[in-house]
Amino acid sequence: MHAPSAYRPGWLGCAPEAGSAKIMHRLRLGTRGSLLATAQSRLVAMALQRLHPDIAVELVIVSTRGDRNQDVPLQDVRDPDFFSAELDEALLAGDVDFCVHSLKDLPLVRHNGIVRAALPARENPRDVIVWRADVPARLTAGQPLRLGSSSPRRQGNVADFLTYALPATDRPPVIEFLPVRGPVDVRLAGLKRPRGDTGALDGVVLALAGLARLWNDPAGHAALGSLLTNVRWMVLPLTKCPVAAGQGVLAVECRAGDEGVLGLLRGLHDPETAELVALEELALGSTDRTDRPGLGVTAIRHGELGPVCFVRGSMSSGVVERLDWRRPAPPHQAIGFDGIAWQRACTRQPSEPL
């Protein structure tokens, strides 16, 4: 079949090795063309081939409007299908058999003809700041730090966190956020630009999951090796900097009614990842649509408390910060002591000098 001009097919290392099981099925996997997207798609393809050695997976590169238009800041994008529309069209037209997305790039409501076949096990969901090595010296000198991020959520939460998390100096740190778009390697390149350049950065906020997947991918490792030399790392805590809902999770989708492909893909599904994602989507879906860009929601499984969801960000009503979890019911006929209420009821008076 002739591929439309928007598609660029290729095996990209996903064909079974010589001497392996006889090929019984060939599947076409639709993916965006960035280093990260193809690395993530290769991960899914290899996982699928481990489950089904008789399958060959061909990666088909689909150019999306989100990849072509990198001038508009993400906070100004009003298109929920910015990174998925063309992949959806290819899937529905039968040009590919399934697609791999970063879950956080997908709208909450999907096309009726497309089903979520699997959410594979999640990579570390946290955000990370990659800094230039000389940032401590610039802090000491009282110079502003230029931090790359186009996300209102990251800008709000990270700015609050850095006011006390950076090394102590004689004056509060001055953080200037610069909008950045494009692939991970392009964003990291801002750390290597000479100071004075328009795009020069002191640090850039990125998803740790994307960096980990690229580092473990041969093509990604080759691209990032020089960019990650002589840098400093700061992994951001989920308590103060929860991330976008679904960050670190891949969504594997296929056509509704394609039971053969759906049956093959179901083996990739991780129920625990799906449970935590559902908590995040519930927390995000319960807020007004206009407040969602500034809100971080990340669920993890706590050893004692079970699933917990960190929620923090700027909303129209102000900054919200809470922990959502399945609070157990109090024991029957128990009487609790509310120490906070008792403190508020007390009147504090200065003590007499001794």
Coordinates of C-alpha atoms in Angstrom, one line a residue:
M1 CA 0.0 0.0 0.0
H2 CA 1.3 3.4 -0.9
A3 CA 1.8 5.6 2.2
P4 CA 0.4 9.1 2.1
S5 CA 2.9 11.9 1.9
A6 CA 2.5 12.7 5.7
Y7 CA 3.7 9.2 6.6
R8 CA 7.3 7.9 6.6
P9 CA 7.4 4.1 7.3
G10 CA 10.5 2.3 8.5
W11 CA 11.5 -0.6 10.7
L12 CA 13.6 1.5 13.1
G13 CA 15.0 -1.6 14.8
C14 CA 11.7 -3.3 15.5
A15 CA 11.9 -6.2 13.1
P16 CA 12.6 -9.6 14.8
E17 CA 16.2 -10.8 14.7
A18 CA 17.4 -13.4 12.3
G19 CA 16.6 -16.9 13.4
S20 CA 13.7 -15.9 15.5
A21 CA 10.1 -17.3 15.3
K22 CA 8.4 -17.3 11.9
I23 CA 6.6 -14.0 11.2
M24 CA 2.8 -14.6 11.3
H25 CA 1.6 -11.0 11.7
R26 CA 2.9 -7.6 10.6
L27 CA 1.5 -4.6 12.4
R28 CA 2.0 -0.9 11.6
L29 CA 2.5 1.3 14.5
G30 CA 1.7 5.0 14.0
T31 CA 4.0 7.5 15.9
R32 CA 5.2 11.0 15.9
G33 CA 8.6 11.5 14.5
S34 CA 10.6 13.1 17.3
L35 CA 13.4 11.3 19.1
L36 CA 11.3 10.8 22.2
A37 CA 8.2 9.6 20.3
T38 CA 10.1 7.0 18.3
A39 CA 12.0 5.9 21.4
Q40 CA 8.7 5.3 23.2
S41 CA 7.2 3.5 20.2
R42 CA 10.2 1.2 20.0
L43 CA 9.8 0.4 23.7
V44 CA 6.2 -0.6 23.0
A45 CA 7.1 -2.5 19.9
M46 CA 9.8 -4.5 21.6
A47 CA 7.5 -5.3 24.6
L48 CA 4.8 -6.5 22.2
Q49 CA 7.3 -8.7 20.3
R50 CA 8.5 -10.2 23.6
L51 CA 4.9 -11.3 24.3
H52 CA 4.3 -12.4 20.7
P53 CA 7.6 -13.4 18.9
D54 CA 5.8 -14.1 15.7
I55 CA 4.8 -10.4 15.3
A56 CA 6.8 -7.9 13.3
V57 CA 6.1 -4.2 14.0
E58 CA 6.7 -1.5 11.5
L59 CA 6.9 2.1 12.8
V60 CA 5.1 4.6 10.6
I61 CA 6.0 8.2 11.2
V62 CA 3.1 10.6 11.1
S63 CA 3.7 14.4 11.2
T64 CA 1.2 16.2 13.5
R65 CA 0.3 19.8 13.6
G66 CA 1.8 20.0 17.1
D67 CA 5.2 18.9 15.6
R68 CA 5.0 21.3 12.7
N69 CA 3.8 24.4 14.6
Q70 CA 6.4 25.1 17.3
D71 CA 6.0 28.9 17.4
V72 CA 2.7 29.0 19.4
P73 CA 3.3 28.6 23.2
L74 CA 1.4 25.5 24.5
Q75 CA -0.6 27.7 27.0
D76 CA -2.1 29.5 23.9
V77 CA -3.0 26.3 22.1
R78 CA -6.8 25.8 22.1
D79 CA -6.8 22.6 20.0
P80 CA -7.2 19.5 22.3
D81 CA -6.0 17.3 19.4
F82 CA -2.9 19.3 18.7
F83 CA -0.6 16.3 19.0
S84 CA -3.0 13.5 18.0
A85 CA -5.3 14.5 15.2
E86 CA -3.2 13.2 12.3
L87 CA -2.4 10.0 14.1
D88 CA -6.2 9.5 14.7
E89 CA -6.8 10.1 11.0
A90 CA -4.2 7.5 10.0
L91 CA -5.6 5.0 12.4
L92 CA -9.2 5.4 11.4
A93 CA -8.3 5.3 7.7
G94 CA -6.5 2.0 8.2
D95 CA -3.1 3.3 7.3
V96 CA -1.8 2.1 10.7
D97 CA -3.0 -0.7 13.0
F98 CA -2.2 1.0 16.4
C99 CA -0.7 4.2 17.8
V100 CA 1.5 5.1 20.8
H101 CA 1.0 8.4 22.5
S102 CA 2.3 10.2 25.6
L103 CA -0.9 10.0 27.6
K104 CA -0.6 13.6 28.8
D105 CA -0.8 14.8 25.2
L106 CA -4.2 13.3 24.7
P107 CA -7.5 15.0 25.4
L108 CA -9.7 13.4 28.1
V109 CA -12.4 12.6 25.6
R110 CA -11.3 10.5 22.6
H111 CA -12.8 9.6 19.2
N112 CA -15.6 7.1 19.3
G113 CA -13.9 4.9 16.7
I114 CA -10.7 4.6 18.8
V115 CA -10.2 2.5 22.0
R116 CA -7.5 2.6 24.6
A117 CA -6.0 -0.9 24.3
A118 CA -3.3 -0.6 27.0
L119 CA -1.5 1.6 29.5
P120 CA 1.9 0.0 29.9
A121 CA 3.8 0.3 33.3
R122 CA 4.6 3.9 34.1
E123 CA 8.0 5.4 34.1
N124 CA 9.0 7.8 36.9
P125 CA 6.4 10.6 36.6
R126 CA 8.4 13.4 38.3
D127 CA 9.7 16.6 36.7
V128 CA 13.4 17.5 36.8
I129 CA 15.4 20.7 36.3
V130 CA 18.6 20.3 34.3
W131 CA 20.9 23.3 35.3
R132 CA 24.0 24.7 33.9
A133 CA 27.0 23.9 36.1
D134 CA 27.7 27.5 37.1
V135 CA 24.2 28.2 38.6
P136 CA 25.5 28.3 42.2
A137 CA 27.9 31.1 41.3
R138 CA 25.2 33.1 39.5
L139 CA 23.0 32.7 42.6
T140 CA 25.7 34.0 44.8
A141 CA 26.2 37.0 42.5
G142 CA 22.5 37.8 42.6
Q143 CA 22.1 37.3 38.9
P144 CA 18.7 36.2 37.6
L145 CA 18.2 32.6 36.4
R146 CA 16.6 32.0 33.0
L147 CA 14.5 28.8 33.3
G148 CA 12.9 27.2 30.2
S149 CA 9.3 26.1 30.5
S150 CA 6.1 26.9 28.5
S151 CA 3.8 25.2 31.1
P152 CA 1.7 27.4 33.4
R153 CA 1.7 24.5 35.9
R154 CA 5.4 24.2 35.9
Q155 CA 6.0 27.9 36.1
G156 CA 3.7 28.4 39.1
N157 CA 4.7 25.4 41.2
V158 CA 8.4 25.4 40.3
A159 CA 8.7 29.1 41.1
D160 CA 7.2 28.6 44.5
F161 CA 9.4 25.6 45.2
L162 CA 12.6 27.3 44.2
T163 CA 12.1 30.3 46.5
Y164 CA 13.3 28.0 49.4
A165 CA 14.9 25.0 47.6
L166 CA 17.8 26.7 45.9
P167 CA 21.1 27.2 47.9
A168 CA 20.7 30.0 50.4
T169 CA 22.2 33.4 49.4
D170 CA 22.1 37.0 50.7
R171 CA 19.1 37.8 48.5
P172 CA 16.0 35.8 47.2
P173 CA 16.6 34.1 43.8
V174 CA 15.2 35.8 40.7
I175 CA 13.6 33.3 38.3
E176 CA 12.7 34.3 34.8
F177 CA 10.7 31.8 32.8
L178 CA 11.3 31.6 29.0
P179 CA 8.8 29.7 26.8
V180 CA 10.4 26.7 25.1
R181 CA 8.9 24.3 22.6
G182 CA 10.2 21.4 20.6
P183 CA 11.9 18.1 21.2
V184 CA 13.9 17.4 24.3
D185 CA 17.3 17.8 22.6
V186 CA 16.3 21.2 21.3
R187 CA 15.2 22.3 24.8
L188 CA 18.5 21.1 26.3
A189 CA 20.5 22.8 23.6
G190 CA 19.5 26.1 25.3
L191 CA 21.9 25.2 28.2
K192 CA 24.8 25.2 25.8
R193 CA 24.2 28.5 24.1
P194 CA 26.5 31.4 24.9
R195 CA 25.2 33.8 27.5
G196 CA 23.6 36.8 25.8
D197 CA 21.9 34.7 23.1
T198 CA 18.1 35.0 23.0
G199 CA 17.6 31.3 23.7
A200 CA 20.3 30.8 26.3
L201 CA 19.0 29.1 29.4
D202 CA 20.3 28.5 33.0
G203 CA 18.0 25.6 33.4
V204 CA 15.2 23.7 31.7
V205 CA 12.2 21.9 33.3
L206 CA 11.6 18.4 31.7
A207 CA 9.8 15.2 32.4
L208 CA 12.2 12.7 34.0
A209 CA 10.4 9.9 32.2
G210 CA 11.3 11.3 28.8
L211 CA 14.9 11.7 29.7
A212 CA 15.1 8.2 31.0
R213 CA 13.6 6.7 27.9
L214 CA 15.8 8.7 25.6
W215 CA 18.9 7.8 27.6
N216 CA 18.1 4.1 27.3
D217 CA 17.4 4.4 23.5
P218 CA 20.5 4.2 21.2
A219 CA 19.5 7.1 19.0
G220 CA 18.3 9.1 22.0
H221 CA 21.5 8.4 23.9
A222 CA 23.6 9.6 21.0
A223 CA 21.7 12.8 20.7
L224 CA 21.7 13.6 24.5
G225 CA 25.2 12.5 25.4
S226 CA 27.0 15.8 24.8
L227 CA 24.0 17.9 26.0
L228 CA 24.0 16.3 29.4
T229 CA 27.7 16.7 30.2
N230 CA 28.7 19.2 32.9
V231 CA 25.1 19.8 34.1
R232 CA 23.4 19.7 37.5
W233 CA 20.2 17.9 38.3
M234 CA 17.3 18.7 40.6
V235 CA 14.5 16.1 40.7
L236 CA 11.3 18.0 41.9
P237 CA 9.2 16.5 44.7
L238 CA 5.6 15.5 43.9
T239 CA 4.4 17.2 47.1
K240 CA 5.2 20.6 45.8
C241 CA 5.5 20.0 42.0
P242 CA 3.0 17.4 40.9
V243 CA 3.0 16.9 37.2
A244 CA 0.6 16.8 34.3
A245 CA -2.1 14.0 34.6
G246 CA -0.7 10.9 32.9
Q247 CA 2.9 12.1 32.7
G248 CA 5.3 9.1 32.3
V249 CA 2.5 6.9 30.9
L250 CA 2.2 5.7 27.3
A251 CA -1.2 5.2 25.8
V252 CA -1.6 2.4 23.2
E253 CA -4.7 2.8 21.0
C254 CA -6.3 0.9 18.2
R255 CA -9.5 1.0 16.2
A256 CA -12.7 0.1 17.9
G257 CA -13.9 -3.3 16.7
D258 CA -10.4 -4.5 15.7
E259 CA -10.5 -7.4 18.1
G260 CA -7.4 -9.1 16.7
V261 CA -5.1 -6.2 17.3
L262 CA -6.9 -5.3 20.6
G263 CA -6.3 -8.9 21.9
L264 CA -2.6 -8.7 21.1
L265 CA -2.2 -5.3 22.7
R266 CA -4.0 -6.1 25.9
G267 CA -1.0 -8.0 27.2
L268 CA 0.9 -4.7 27.5
H269 CA -1.6 -3.3 30.0
D270 CA -0.6 -2.6 33.6
P271 CA -3.6 -2.4 36.0
E272 CA -1.9 -0.4 38.7
T273 CA -0.8 2.3 36.2
A274 CA -4.4 2.4 35.0
E275 CA -5.8 2.8 38.5
L276 CA -3.4 5.7 39.3
V277 CA -4.2 7.4 36.0
A278 CA -7.9 7.2 36.7
L279 CA -7.4 9.0 40.0
E280 CA -5.5 11.8 38.2
E281 CA -8.1 12.1 35.5
L282 CA -10.8 12.3 38.1
A283 CA -9.0 15.0 40.0
L284 CA -8.4 17.0 36.8
G285 CA -11.8 16.4 35.4
S286 CA -13.5 17.8 38.5
T287 CA -11.9 21.2 37.9
D288 CA -13.0 23.9 35.5
R289 CA -11.5 23.5 32.1
T290 CA -9.9 27.0 32.3
D291 CA -8.1 26.0 35.5
R292 CA -6.6 22.8 34.3
P293 CA -3.4 24.2 32.6
G294 CA -2.1 25.5 35.9
L295 CA -2.9 22.4 38.0
G296 CA -0.6 19.5 38.7
V297 CA -2.1 16.1 39.7
T298 CA 0.0 13.0 40.3
A299 CA -1.1 9.7 41.9
I300 CA 1.3 7.2 43.5
R301 CA 0.8 4.1 45.6
H302 CA 1.8 4.6 49.2
G303 CA 2.9 1.5 51.2
E304 CA 0.5 2.3 54.1
L305 CA -2.1 4.7 52.6
G306 CA -2.7 3.0 49.3
P307 CA -3.3 5.2 46.2
V308 CA -2.7 8.9 47.0
C309 CA -3.0 11.9 44.6
F310 CA -1.0 15.1 45.0
V311 CA -2.8 18.2 43.7
R312 CA -1.2 21.6 43.5
G313 CA -1.4 24.6 41.2
S314 CA -2.9 28.0 40.5
M315 CA -6.6 28.3 39.8
S316 CA -8.9 31.2 39.4
S317 CA -9.8 30.9 43.1
G318 CA -6.1 31.0 44.1
V319 CA -3.4 28.4 44.8
V320 CA -4.8 25.0 45.7
E321 CA -2.7 22.4 47.5
R322 CA -4.2 19.1 48.8
L323 CA -3.8 15.4 49.1
D324 CA -6.6 13.2 47.7
W325 CA -6.7 9.7 49.3
R326 CA -9.2 7.1 50.5
R327 CA -9.4 8.2 54.1
P328 CA -10.6 5.3 56.2
A329 CA -13.7 5.6 58.3
P330 CA -13.1 6.4 62.0
P331 CA -13.5 3.4 64.3
H332 CA -17.0 2.8 65.6
Q333 CA -18.0 5.1 68.5
A334 CA -14.5 6.6 68.5
I335 CA -14.1 10.1 69.9
G336 CA -11.3 12.0 68.2
F337 CA -9.3 14.9 69.7
D338 CA -8.9 17.8 67.3
G339 CA -5.7 19.5 68.5
I340 CA -5.9 22.2 65.9
A341 CA -9.4 23.3 66.9
W342 CA -8.2 23.4 70.6
Q343 CA -5.3 25.6 69.7
R344 CA -7.6 28.0 67.8
A345 CA -9.8 28.3 70.8
C346 CA -7.0 29.3 73.1
T347 CA -6.1 32.9 73.7
R348 CA -2.4 33.7 73.6
Q349 CA -1.1 36.3 76.0
P350 CA 2.5 37.5 76.5
S351 CA 4.1 36.0 79.6
E352 CA 5.3 38.2 82.4
P353 CA 9.1 38.7 82.5
L354 CA 10.9 36.7 85.1

